Coordinates of C-alpha atoms in Angstrom, one line a residue:
X1 CA -10.4 -166.9 216.5
X2 CA -6.8 -168.1 216.4
X3 CA -4.2 -166.1 214.5
X4 CA -2.9 -167.7 211.3
X5 CA 0.4 -169.5 211.4
X6 CA 3.2 -167.4 209.9
X7 CA 4.3 -168.6 206.5
X8 CA 7.8 -170.1 206.4
X9 CA 10.3 -169.3 203.7
X10 CA 9.8 -172.6 202.0
X11 CA 6.0 -171.8 201.9
X12 CA 6.8 -169.1 199.3
X13 CA 6.3 -170.0 195.7
X14 CA 9.4 -171.5 194.1
X15 CA 9.7 -168.7 191.5
X16 CA 9.8 -166.2 194.3
X17 CA 12.4 -168.2 196.3
X18 CA 14.5 -168.4 193.1
X19 CA 14.4 -164.7 192.7
X20 CA 15.5 -164.2 196.3
X21 CA 18.3 -166.8 195.8
X22 CA 19.5 -164.9 192.7
X23 CA 19.6 -161.5 194.4
X24 CA 21.4 -163.1 197.4
X25 CA 24.3 -164.6 195.4
X26 CA 24.5 -162.0 192.6
X27 CA 27.7 -159.9 192.4
X28 CA 27.6 -157.0 190.0
X29 CA 31.3 -157.5 189.1
X30 CA 31.0 -161.3 189.1
X31 CA 33.4 -163.8 190.7
X32 CA 37.1 -163.6 190.3
X33 CA 39.5 -166.5 190.3
X34 CA 42.3 -166.2 192.9
X35 CA 45.5 -168.1 191.8
X36 CA 47.0 -168.4 195.3
X37 CA 44.0 -170.1 196.9
X38 CA 42.7 -171.7 193.7
X39 CA 39.2 -170.5 194.6
X40 CA 36.6 -168.0 193.3
X41 CA 36.3 -164.7 195.3
X42 CA 34.0 -161.7 195.1
X43 CA 35.4 -158.4 193.8
X44 CA 37.9 -156.7 196.0
X45 CA 39.2 -160.1 197.0
X46 CA 36.2 -160.6 199.3
X47 CA 35.1 -164.1 200.3
X48 CA 31.9 -165.4 198.8
X49 CA 29.2 -165.7 201.4
X50 CA 26.7 -168.5 200.9
X51 CA 25.4 -168.8 204.5
X52 CA 21.8 -169.0 203.3
X53 CA 22.6 -172.4 201.7
X54 CA 23.4 -173.9 205.0
X55 CA 20.1 -173.1 206.8
X56 CA 18.5 -176.4 205.8
X57 CA 18.9 -179.2 203.3
X58 CA 16.0 -178.0 201.2
X59 CA 17.5 -174.6 200.6
X60 CA 20.9 -176.2 200.0
X61 CA 19.4 -178.4 197.3
X62 CA 17.6 -175.5 195.7
X63 CA 20.7 -173.3 195.7
X64 CA 23.0 -176.0 194.5
X65 CA 25.5 -174.4 192.0
X66 CA 23.1 -171.4 191.6
X67 CA 25.9 -168.9 192.4
X68 CA 28.0 -170.3 189.5
X69 CA 25.2 -169.8 187.0
X70 CA 24.1 -166.4 188.3
X71 CA 27.5 -164.7 188.1
X72 CA 30.1 -164.1 185.5
X73 CA 33.3 -165.9 186.3
X74 CA 36.4 -163.8 185.6
X75 CA 39.9 -165.2 185.1
X76 CA 42.9 -162.9 184.8
X77 CA 46.6 -163.1 184.6
X78 CA 48.4 -162.1 187.8
X79 CA 49.8 -158.6 187.9
X80 CA 52.3 -159.7 190.5
X81 CA 52.5 -163.5 190.4
X82 CA 53.6 -165.3 193.5
X83 CA 57.0 -166.8 193.8
X84 CA 55.5 -170.3 193.3
X85 CA 53.7 -169.3 190.2
X86 CA 56.8 -167.5 188.8
X87 CA 59.0 -170.5 189.5
X88 CA 56.6 -173.0 188.1
X89 CA 55.7 -171.0 185.0
X90 CA 59.4 -170.5 184.2
X91 CA 60.1 -174.2 184.6
X92 CA 57.2 -175.2 182.4
X93 CA 58.1 -172.7 179.7
X94 CA 61.6 -174.0 179.7
X95 CA 60.4 -177.6 179.3
X96 CA 58.2 -176.7 176.4
X97 CA 61.1 -174.9 174.8
X98 CA 63.4 -177.9 175.2
X99 CA 60.8 -180.2 173.6
X100 CA 60.3 -177.8 170.6
X101 CA 64.0 -177.3 170.2
X102 CA 64.6 -181.1 170.3
X103 CA 62.0 -181.6 167.6
X104 CA 63.6 -178.9 165.5
X105 CA 67.0 -180.5 165.9
X106 CA 65.5 -183.8 164.9
X107 CA 64.1 -182.4 161.7
X108 CA 67.3 -180.5 161.1
X109 CA 69.2 -183.8 160.9
X110 CA 66.9 -184.8 158.0
X111 CA 69.1 -182.7 155.7
X112 CA 71.6 -185.5 155.8
X113 CA 71.3 -188.0 152.9
X114 CA 71.5 -191.0 155.2
X115 CA 68.1 -190.1 156.7
X116 CA 66.2 -190.1 153.4
X117 CA 65.4 -193.8 153.8
X118 CA 63.1 -193.0 156.8
X119 CA 60.8 -190.8 154.7
X120 CA 58.8 -193.6 153.1
X121 CA 55.7 -193.3 150.9
X122 CA 53.7 -194.5 153.9
X123 CA 55.0 -191.6 156.0
X124 CA 54.2 -189.2 153.2
X125 CA 50.7 -190.5 152.8
X126 CA 49.9 -190.5 156.5
X127 CA 51.2 -187.0 157.2
X128 CA 49.4 -185.6 154.1
X129 CA 46.2 -187.2 155.3
X130 CA 46.6 -185.5 158.8
X131 CA 47.7 -182.2 157.5
X132 CA 46.5 -181.6 153.9
X133 CA 47.2 -177.9 154.3
X134 CA 51.0 -178.7 154.3
X135 CA 50.9 -181.1 151.4
X136 CA 52.5 -178.5 149.0
X137 CA 55.4 -178.1 151.5
X138 CA 55.8 -181.9 151.7
X139 CA 56.0 -182.2 147.9
X140 CA 58.9 -179.8 147.8
X141 CA 60.6 -181.3 150.9
X142 CA 63.1 -183.4 149.0
X143 CA 63.4 -181.6 145.8
X144 CA 67.1 -181.4 145.0
X145 CA 66.9 -178.2 142.9
X146 CA 69.0 -175.9 145.0
X147 CA 66.2 -175.2 147.4
X148 CA 66.6 -178.5 149.4
X149 CA 68.0 -176.8 152.5
X150 CA 65.1 -174.2 152.6
X151 CA 62.5 -176.9 152.5
X152 CA 64.0 -178.7 155.5
X153 CA 64.6 -175.4 157.3
X154 CA 60.9 -174.6 156.7
X155 CA 59.8 -177.9 158.3
X156 CA 62.2 -177.2 161.2
X157 CA 61.6 -173.6 162.0
X158 CA 58.2 -172.7 160.7
X159 CA 56.9 -169.5 162.2
X160 CA 60.2 -167.8 162.3
X161 CA 60.4 -168.0 158.5
X162 CA 56.8 -167.5 157.4
X163 CA 54.2 -167.3 160.2
X164 CA 53.9 -171.1 160.1
X165 CA 53.3 -171.1 156.4
X166 CA 49.9 -169.5 156.6
X167 CA 48.6 -171.7 159.4
X168 CA 48.2 -171.3 163.1
X169 CA 51.5 -171.9 165.0
X170 CA 49.8 -174.7 167.1
X171 CA 48.9 -176.6 163.9
X172 CA 52.5 -176.3 162.6
X173 CA 53.9 -177.5 165.9
X174 CA 51.5 -180.5 165.8
X175 CA 52.6 -181.1 162.2
X176 CA 56.3 -181.2 163.3
X177 CA 55.4 -183.5 166.3
X178 CA 53.4 -185.9 164.2
X179 CA 56.1 -186.0 161.4
X180 CA 58.7 -187.0 164.0
X181 CA 56.3 -189.6 165.5
X182 CA 55.8 -191.2 162.1
X183 CA 59.5 -191.2 161.4
X184 CA 60.1 -192.8 164.8
X185 CA 58.0 -195.8 163.9
X186 CA 61.1 -197.1 162.4
X187 CA 62.8 -198.2 165.6
X188 CA 66.2 -197.3 164.3
X189 CA 65.4 -193.7 163.7
X190 CA 65.8 -192.3 167.3
X191 CA 69.2 -194.0 167.8
X192 CA 70.4 -193.1 164.4
X193 CA 69.4 -189.5 164.9
X194 CA 71.0 -189.2 168.4
X195 CA 74.2 -190.8 167.2
X196 CA 74.6 -188.5 164.3
X197 CA 73.7 -185.3 166.1
X198 CA 76.4 -182.7 165.5
X199 CA 75.2 -179.7 167.5
X200 CA 78.7 -178.3 168.0
X201 CA 81.7 -177.8 165.8
X202 CA 84.0 -180.8 165.5
X203 CA 86.5 -181.3 168.2
X204 CA 89.3 -180.4 165.8
X205 CA 87.8 -177.0 165.3
X206 CA 87.9 -176.1 169.0
X207 CA 91.0 -174.6 170.5
X208 CA 91.5 -175.0 174.2
X209 CA 92.7 -172.1 176.3
X210 CA 96.4 -172.8 177.1
X211 CA 96.3 -170.5 180.1
X212 CA 93.9 -172.8 182.0
X213 CA 94.8 -176.2 183.4
X214 CA 92.6 -179.0 181.9
X215 CA 91.1 -181.8 183.9
X216 CA 92.6 -185.2 183.4
X217 CA 91.7 -186.3 179.9
X218 CA 90.2 -189.6 180.9
X219 CA 88.2 -188.1 183.8
X220 CA 84.5 -188.5 183.7
X221 CA 84.1 -185.7 186.2
X222 CA 81.4 -183.3 185.1
X223 CA 82.0 -179.8 186.2
X224 CA 79.2 -178.4 188.4
X225 CA 76.9 -176.5 186.1
X226 CA 75.8 -174.3 189.0
X227 CA 79.2 -172.7 189.3
X228 CA 81.5 -170.5 187.3
X229 CA 83.9 -173.4 187.2
X230 CA 81.7 -174.9 184.4
X231 CA 82.6 -172.0 182.1
X232 CA 86.3 -172.4 183.0
X233 CA 86.1 -176.1 182.3
X234 CA 84.7 -175.4 178.8
X235 CA 87.7 -173.2 178.2
X236 CA 90.2 -175.6 179.7
X237 CA 89.0 -178.7 177.9
X238 CA 86.6 -178.0 175.0
X239 CA 87.1 -181.5 173.6
X240 CA 85.8 -183.0 176.8
X241 CA 83.0 -180.5 176.9
X242 CA 82.1 -181.4 173.3
X243 CA 82.0 -185.1 174.3
X244 CA 79.6 -184.4 177.3
X245 CA 77.4 -182.2 175.1
X246 CA 77.0 -184.8 172.4
X247 CA 76.4 -187.6 174.9
X248 CA 73.7 -185.7 176.8
X249 CA 72.1 -184.3 173.7
X250 CA 71.8 -187.8 172.2
X251 CA 70.0 -189.0 175.4
X252 CA 67.7 -186.0 175.3
X253 CA 66.8 -186.5 171.7
X254 CA 65.8 -190.1 172.4
X255 CA 63.5 -188.9 175.1
X256 CA 61.9 -186.0 173.3
X257 CA 61.1 -188.1 170.2
X258 CA 59.0 -190.4 172.3
X259 CA 57.2 -187.7 174.2
X260 CA 53.7 -186.7 173.1
X261 CA 52.8 -184.0 175.7
X262 CA 52.3 -182.0 177.7
X263 CA 49.6 -179.6 176.5
X264 CA 50.7 -176.0 176.8
X265 CA 47.5 -174.9 178.6
X266 CA 48.0 -176.9 181.8
X267 CA 49.0 -175.4 185.1
X268 CA 51.4 -178.1 186.3
X269 CA 52.1 -178.8 190.0
X270 CA 55.7 -179.2 191.3
X271 CA 55.3 -183.0 191.0
X272 CA 54.1 -182.8 187.4
X273 CA 57.0 -180.5 186.5
X274 CA 59.4 -182.9 188.0
X275 CA 57.8 -185.8 186.1
X276 CA 58.1 -183.7 182.8
X277 CA 61.8 -183.0 183.6
X278 CA 62.4 -186.7 184.3
X279 CA 60.7 -187.7 181.0
X280 CA 62.9 -185.4 179.1
X281 CA 66.0 -186.8 180.7
X282 CA 69.2 -184.8 181.3
X283 CA 69.9 -181.7 179.3
X284 CA 73.3 -180.5 178.3
X285 CA 75.2 -178.5 180.9
X286 CA 74.3 -175.4 178.9
X287 CA 70.6 -176.1 179.0
X288 CA 70.7 -177.1 182.7
X289 CA 72.3 -173.8 183.5
X290 CA 69.8 -171.8 181.3
X291 CA 66.9 -173.5 183.0
X292 CA 68.2 -172.9 186.5
X293 CA 69.2 -169.4 185.7
X294 CA 65.7 -168.4 184.9
X295 CA 64.7 -168.3 188.6
X296 CA 67.8 -168.1 190.8
X297 CA 68.2 -171.9 190.8
X298 CA 71.6 -170.9 189.6
X299 CA 73.3 -168.1 187.9
X300 CA 76.8 -166.6 187.9
X301 CA 77.4 -163.6 190.1
X302 CA 77.1 -160.5 188.0
X303 CA 77.1 -156.8 188.8
X304 CA 73.4 -156.5 187.8
X305 CA 72.3 -159.9 189.2
X306 CA 70.6 -162.7 187.4
X307 CA 68.1 -161.0 185.0
X308 CA 66.0 -164.1 184.4
X309 CA 65.1 -164.1 188.0
X310 CA 63.4 -160.8 187.6
X311 CA 60.9 -161.7 185.0
X312 CA 57.3 -161.8 186.1
X313 CA 56.6 -165.3 184.6
X314 CA 52.9 -166.1 184.5
X315 CA 50.4 -168.8 183.4
X316 CA 47.8 -167.5 181.0
X317 CA 44.3 -166.6 182.3
X318 CA 42.9 -169.3 180.0
X319 CA 45.2 -171.9 181.7
X320 CA 43.8 -170.7 185.0
X321 CA 40.2 -171.2 183.8
X322 CA 41.0 -174.7 182.5
X323 CA 42.7 -175.6 185.8
X324 CA 39.5 -174.4 187.6
X325 CA 37.2 -176.4 185.4
X326 CA 39.2 -179.5 186.0
X327 CA 39.1 -179.0 189.7
X328 CA 35.3 -178.8 190.1
X329 CA 32.7 -181.5 189.6
X330 CA 31.0 -182.1 186.2
X331 CA 27.7 -180.8 187.6
X332 CA 29.4 -177.5 188.6
X333 CA 30.8 -177.1 185.0
X334 CA 27.2 -177.7 183.7
X335 CA 25.9 -174.9 185.9
X336 CA 28.3 -172.2 184.6
X337 CA 26.9 -169.8 182.0
X338 CA 29.3 -167.0 181.4
X339 CA 33.1 -166.8 181.7
X340 CA 35.3 -163.9 180.8
X341 CA 39.0 -164.6 180.4
X342 CA 41.2 -161.5 180.7
X343 CA 44.5 -162.0 179.0
X344 CA 45.8 -158.6 180.3
X345 CA 49.5 -159.5 180.9
X346 CA 52.2 -161.5 179.2
X347 CA 52.1 -165.2 179.9
X348 CA 54.0 -168.4 179.1
X349 CA 53.5 -171.4 176.8
X350 CA 52.0 -170.0 173.6
X351 CA 48.9 -168.5 175.3
X352 CA 47.2 -167.7 172.0
X353 CA 46.5 -171.4 171.4
X354 CA 45.1 -172.1 174.9
X355 CA 41.6 -171.6 173.4
X356 CA 42.0 -175.2 172.3
X357 CA 42.0 -176.4 176.0
X358 CA 38.6 -174.8 176.5
X359 CA 36.8 -176.8 173.8
X360 CA 36.0 -179.9 176.0
X361 CA 34.2 -177.8 178.5
X362 CA 32.2 -176.0 175.9
X363 CA 31.2 -179.3 174.4
X364 CA 30.3 -180.6 177.8
X365 CA 28.1 -177.6 178.6
X366 CA 26.3 -176.2 175.5
X367 CA 24.9 -173.3 177.5
X368 CA 28.4 -172.1 178.4
X369 CA 29.8 -169.0 176.7
X370 CA 33.4 -167.9 177.0
X371 CA 34.6 -164.5 176.1
X372 CA 38.4 -164.1 175.9
X373 CA 39.8 -160.6 176.0
X374 CA 43.3 -160.0 174.9
X375 CA 44.8 -156.6 175.8
X376 CA 46.3 -154.8 172.9
X377 CA 48.8 -152.8 174.9
X378 CA 50.1 -155.2 177.5
X379 CA 49.9 -158.4 175.4
X380 CA 49.7 -157.9 171.7
X381 CA 52.2 -155.0 171.5
X382 CA 54.5 -156.5 174.1
X383 CA 54.8 -159.8 172.2
X384 CA 56.1 -158.1 169.1
X385 CA 59.6 -159.4 169.7
X386 CA 58.2 -163.0 169.5
X387 CA 59.4 -164.3 172.8
X388 CA 57.1 -166.8 174.5
X389 CA 57.5 -164.9 177.8
X390 CA 58.1 -161.3 178.8
X391 CA 61.8 -161.7 178.6
X392 CA 62.0 -158.8 176.1
X393 CA 61.9 -156.5 179.1
X394 CA 65.4 -157.6 180.0
X395 CA 66.4 -156.7 176.4
X396 CA 64.8 -153.3 176.8
X397 CA 66.5 -152.6 180.1
X398 CA 69.9 -153.8 178.8
X399 CA 69.6 -151.7 175.6
X400 CA 68.3 -148.5 177.1
X401 CA 68.5 -148.6 180.9
X402 CA 65.7 -147.1 182.9
X403 CA 67.2 -143.6 182.4
X404 CA 68.1 -143.9 178.7
X405 CA 64.6 -142.9 177.5
X406 CA 65.8 -140.9 174.6
X407 CA 66.5 -144.1 172.7
X408 CA 63.1 -145.8 173.4
X409 CA 61.7 -144.7 170.0
X410 CA 63.3 -147.7 168.3
X411 CA 61.2 -149.9 170.5
X412 CA 58.0 -148.0 169.6
X413 CA 59.0 -148.3 165.9
X414 CA 59.6 -152.1 166.2
X415 CA 56.2 -152.6 167.9
X416 CA 54.5 -150.7 165.0
X417 CA 56.3 -153.0 162.5
X418 CA 55.3 -156.2 164.2
X419 CA 51.8 -155.6 165.7
X420 CA 50.0 -157.2 162.7
X421 CA 51.9 -160.5 163.1
X422 CA 51.2 -160.5 166.8
X423 CA 47.4 -159.9 166.2
X424 CA 47.5 -162.5 163.5
X425 CA 48.7 -165.2 165.9
X426 CA 45.6 -164.7 168.2
X427 CA 43.2 -164.3 165.3
X428 CA 44.3 -167.5 163.5
X429 CA 44.4 -169.6 166.6
X430 CA 40.9 -168.5 167.6
X431 CA 39.6 -169.0 164.1
X432 CA 41.1 -172.5 164.0
X433 CA 39.3 -173.5 167.3
X434 CA 36.1 -174.1 165.4
X435 CA 37.7 -176.7 163.1
X436 CA 38.9 -178.4 166.3
X437 CA 35.3 -178.7 167.6
X438 CA 34.5 -175.4 169.4
X439 CA 30.7 -174.9 169.2
X440 CA 29.8 -171.9 167.0
X441 CA 28.1 -169.9 169.8
X442 CA 30.3 -170.9 172.7
X443 CA 33.3 -168.6 172.2
X444 CA 34.2 -165.1 171.3
X445 CA 37.4 -163.1 171.2
X446 CA 37.7 -159.4 172.0
X447 CA 40.7 -157.2 171.2
X448 CA 40.8 -155.1 174.3
X449 CA 42.0 -151.5 173.8
X450 CA 41.8 -150.5 177.4
X451 CA 42.9 -148.2 179.0
X452 CA 43.2 -146.2 175.7
X453 CA 40.5 -147.2 173.2
X454 CA 41.0 -144.1 171.0
X455 CA 44.7 -144.8 170.7
X456 CA 43.9 -148.5 170.0
X457 CA 42.0 -147.4 167.0
X458 CA 45.2 -145.8 165.6
X459 CA 47.1 -149.1 166.2
X460 CA 44.4 -151.1 164.4
X461 CA 44.8 -149.0 161.3
X462 CA 48.3 -150.5 161.1
X463 CA 46.8 -154.0 161.2
X464 CA 44.3 -153.1 158.5
X465 CA 47.0 -151.7 156.3
X466 CA 49.0 -154.9 156.5
X467 CA 45.9 -156.9 155.6
X468 CA 45.5 -154.7 152.5
X469 CA 49.2 -155.3 151.6
X470 CA 48.7 -159.1 151.7
X471 CA 45.6 -158.9 149.4
X472 CA 47.4 -156.4 147.1
X473 CA 50.4 -158.7 146.8
X474 CA 48.2 -161.7 145.9
X475 CA 46.3 -159.6 143.3
X476 CA 49.7 -158.3 141.9
X477 CA 50.8 -161.9 141.3
X478 CA 47.6 -162.5 139.4
X479 CA 47.9 -159.3 137.4
X480 CA 51.5 -160.3 136.5
X481 CA 50.5 -163.9 135.6
X482 CA 52.9 -165.2 138.2
X483 CA 52.7 -168.4 140.2
X484 CA 55.5 -168.2 142.7
X485 CA 54.3 -171.3 144.6
X486 CA 53.4 -172.2 148.2
X487 CA 56.7 -171.5 149.9
X488 CA 57.7 -168.4 147.9
X489 CA 54.5 -166.5 148.7
X490 CA 54.9 -167.2 152.4
X491 CA 58.6 -166.9 152.9
X492 CA 59.8 -163.9 154.9
X493 CA 57.3 -161.5 153.4
X494 CA 54.0 -160.0 154.4
X495 CA 51.8 -163.1 154.1
X496 CA 50.5 -163.0 157.7
X497 CA 48.3 -166.1 157.4
X498 CA 45.8 -167.6 155.0
X499 CA 42.8 -166.3 157.0
X500 CA 44.2 -163.0 158.2
X501 CA 42.9 -160.5 155.5
X502 CA 39.4 -161.9 155.5
X503 CA 39.3 -162.1 159.3
X504 CA 40.3 -158.4 159.6
X505 CA 37.7 -157.5 157.0
X506 CA 35.0 -159.4 159.0
X507 CA 36.0 -157.7 162.2
X508 CA 35.6 -154.2 160.7
X509 CA 32.3 -155.2 159.2
X510 CA 31.0 -156.7 162.5
X511 CA 30.5 -160.1 161.0
X512 CA 33.0 -162.0 163.1
X513 CA 33.1 -163.8 166.4
X514 CA 36.1 -161.5 167.0
X515 CA 35.3 -157.9 168.0
X516 CA 37.1 -154.8 169.3
X517 CA 36.0 -152.5 172.1
X518 CA 37.4 -149.5 170.2
X519 CA 36.5 -148.0 166.8
X520 CA 37.7 -150.1 163.8
X521 CA 37.0 -147.5 161.1
X522 CA 36.3 -148.4 157.5
X523 CA 37.4 -151.5 155.6
X524 CA 40.9 -151.6 154.3
X525 CA 41.5 -150.9 150.6
X526 CA 44.0 -153.1 148.7
X527 CA 43.4 -151.1 145.5
X528 CA 45.1 -148.1 147.1
X529 CA 48.2 -150.2 147.9
X530 CA 48.2 -151.5 144.3
X531 CA 47.9 -148.0 142.9
X532 CA 51.0 -147.0 144.8
X533 CA 53.1 -150.1 144.1
X534 CA 51.7 -151.9 141.0
X535 CA 54.5 -150.5 138.9
X536 CA 57.2 -152.4 140.9
X537 CA 59.3 -155.0 139.1
X538 CA 59.4 -158.8 139.1
X539 CA 63.1 -158.9 140.2
X540 CA 63.6 -161.9 142.5
X541 CA 65.0 -161.5 146.0
X542 CA 68.7 -162.1 146.3
X543 CA 68.4 -165.0 148.7
X544 CA 70.6 -168.0 148.1
X545 CA 67.9 -170.3 149.5
X546 CA 64.7 -169.0 147.8
X547 CA 63.7 -167.0 144.8
X548 CA 60.6 -164.9 145.5
X549 CA 59.2 -162.6 142.8
X550 CA 58.7 -159.0 143.9
X551 CA 61.8 -158.0 145.7
X552 CA 60.8 -154.3 145.2
X553 CA 57.5 -155.1 146.8
X554 CA 59.3 -156.5 149.9
X555 CA 61.5 -153.4 150.1
X556 CA 58.5 -151.1 149.8
X557 CA 56.5 -153.0 152.4
X558 CA 59.5 -152.9 154.8
X559 CA 59.7 -149.2 154.4
X560 CA 56.0 -148.9 155.0
X561 CA 56.2 -150.9 158.2
X562 CA 59.0 -148.9 159.7
X563 CA 57.7 -145.5 158.8
X564 CA 55.7 -144.5 161.9
X565 CA 56.4 -145.5 165.5
X566 CA 53.4 -146.0 167.7
X567 CA 52.9 -142.8 169.8
X568 CA 51.1 -142.8 173.1
X569 CA 49.7 -140.3 175.5
X570 CA 47.9 -140.4 178.9
X571 CA 46.5 -142.5 180.3
X572 CA 49.3 -144.5 178.8
X573 CA 52.9 -143.8 179.4
X574 CA 54.4 -141.7 176.5
X575 CA 56.9 -144.6 176.0
X576 CA 55.8 -148.1 175.0
X577 CA 59.0 -149.5 176.6
X578 CA 57.6 -148.6 180.0
X579 CA 54.9 -151.1 179.5
X580 CA 57.5 -153.7 178.7
X581 CA 59.3 -152.9 182.0
X582 CA 56.1 -153.6 184.0
X583 CA 56.9 -157.3 183.3
X584 CA 60.3 -157.0 184.7
X585 CA 61.0 -156.6 188.5
X586 CA 63.4 -153.7 189.1
X587 CA 66.7 -154.9 190.5
X588 CA 66.4 -152.9 193.7
X589 CA 62.9 -154.3 194.4
X590 CA 64.2 -157.8 193.7
X591 CA 67.1 -157.5 196.1
X592 CA 64.8 -156.0 198.7
X593 CA 62.4 -159.0 198.4

């Protein structure tokens, strides 16, 4: 009797083959995106082995994209970004800063009476339709009641005055952009704005240095902004420098008014960065020097070197994920099930809003779930100075030096006073993503307390307390029968955002898409804040540009915020400033490289 033929692999039931495939491709720690290669790798930077796929066409078809669906895809910021990433991230951040400052300058010019004619009823109606949440601000924009300048400064500066007036920063930036776009529909507006720009004192107010020989008065020679001679030329001939500044700023404003992008969550190539720079046109010598100084493209010789060159500039982990999704086929995106984005280091280009760039992929793949983790210690606390990049490390090193540790307490105190606003930015941007189309079950945000979850719980108590103060202030206005108005309640006080108190309450109650991997304690109690401060008076703040009821409340809240610095112990450094310095390359290491 002949022996039975051995069964081949493809003779096994499909369910069994699928189980074998899954065990073959599965990695307990998932796959990790490598920025340098632009590819996924196994943990420990190991290559992904899929040799089984190539045994025959049938197996290849059955395993097609199986590895993507069987593993969690992890995207992180780079602890030590490559020179290319540092350079490109710095250039991109500078370009976005130029665009935003140009728009702010454009809106600043609206304070001049001659520009009132551009704000037509059609412009008002259109911008109110697009951004109804800012309609109260628009109604007060041109009230000539002594608060005129504040209204315009509010439109221009936004978050620096009142956390974008209760809204996510990204929405306020879009509001500024669209307002300028509507004003620019009058073809005279860009040229009128550029021609009237007065970014420097008048020439008559500038006194040249008589000890330095000026260039010929009629010379069009532009001093090399890459050399110290540029500074000398400004001192020799400030009138000529003023002329160059105004001419180049006018050209820049014309360019930026017509620019709609780029989105802040892209990872641009060298060619794309050059295209962005070309679209913006020439900057003033000052801006050219600042841009180049960020990464040794220029920079005057100095005893301590060029500090901008030593920042670890990075793209966000979300930007890396978006870049990966764009680089693979649509069928590969459809195969992915779970993505974890680790925002564990500082990054450029308003990273808190990069959730918006993930929405198209979640809409494309309804079975995709993205969890975004933002580290409390190395991101939220380190962003308390408000810079868009980890440049605060330079400030820390300048103020204290690496040996002046006895003075670091002021940094710890400042972080404690600003942590709520930093958390608020991430919470409000994530919450707003659903209004922009994010599917309800596709995204979650985790406030990551590692490597010190117990200490993170203490920090979160500060956040809860500030949420209680905002609710208590609103209740106090009601109890006092006060109606201070849209601007006054949000100006320079403790109104973090419109959604902040409820969002914090839902996090503590476990009813939110936002969670913490550390204990959050009990809900905050605004009644306790009212009991301590309800007796405070109505006296308005002595501010020439705004009258806000409750000056004593502001004073009390300020004292509360600066009472207790954030203390740390192992596994963290005992000094928060040491975490800031992780984002700053030591001068001796930089020179050695």
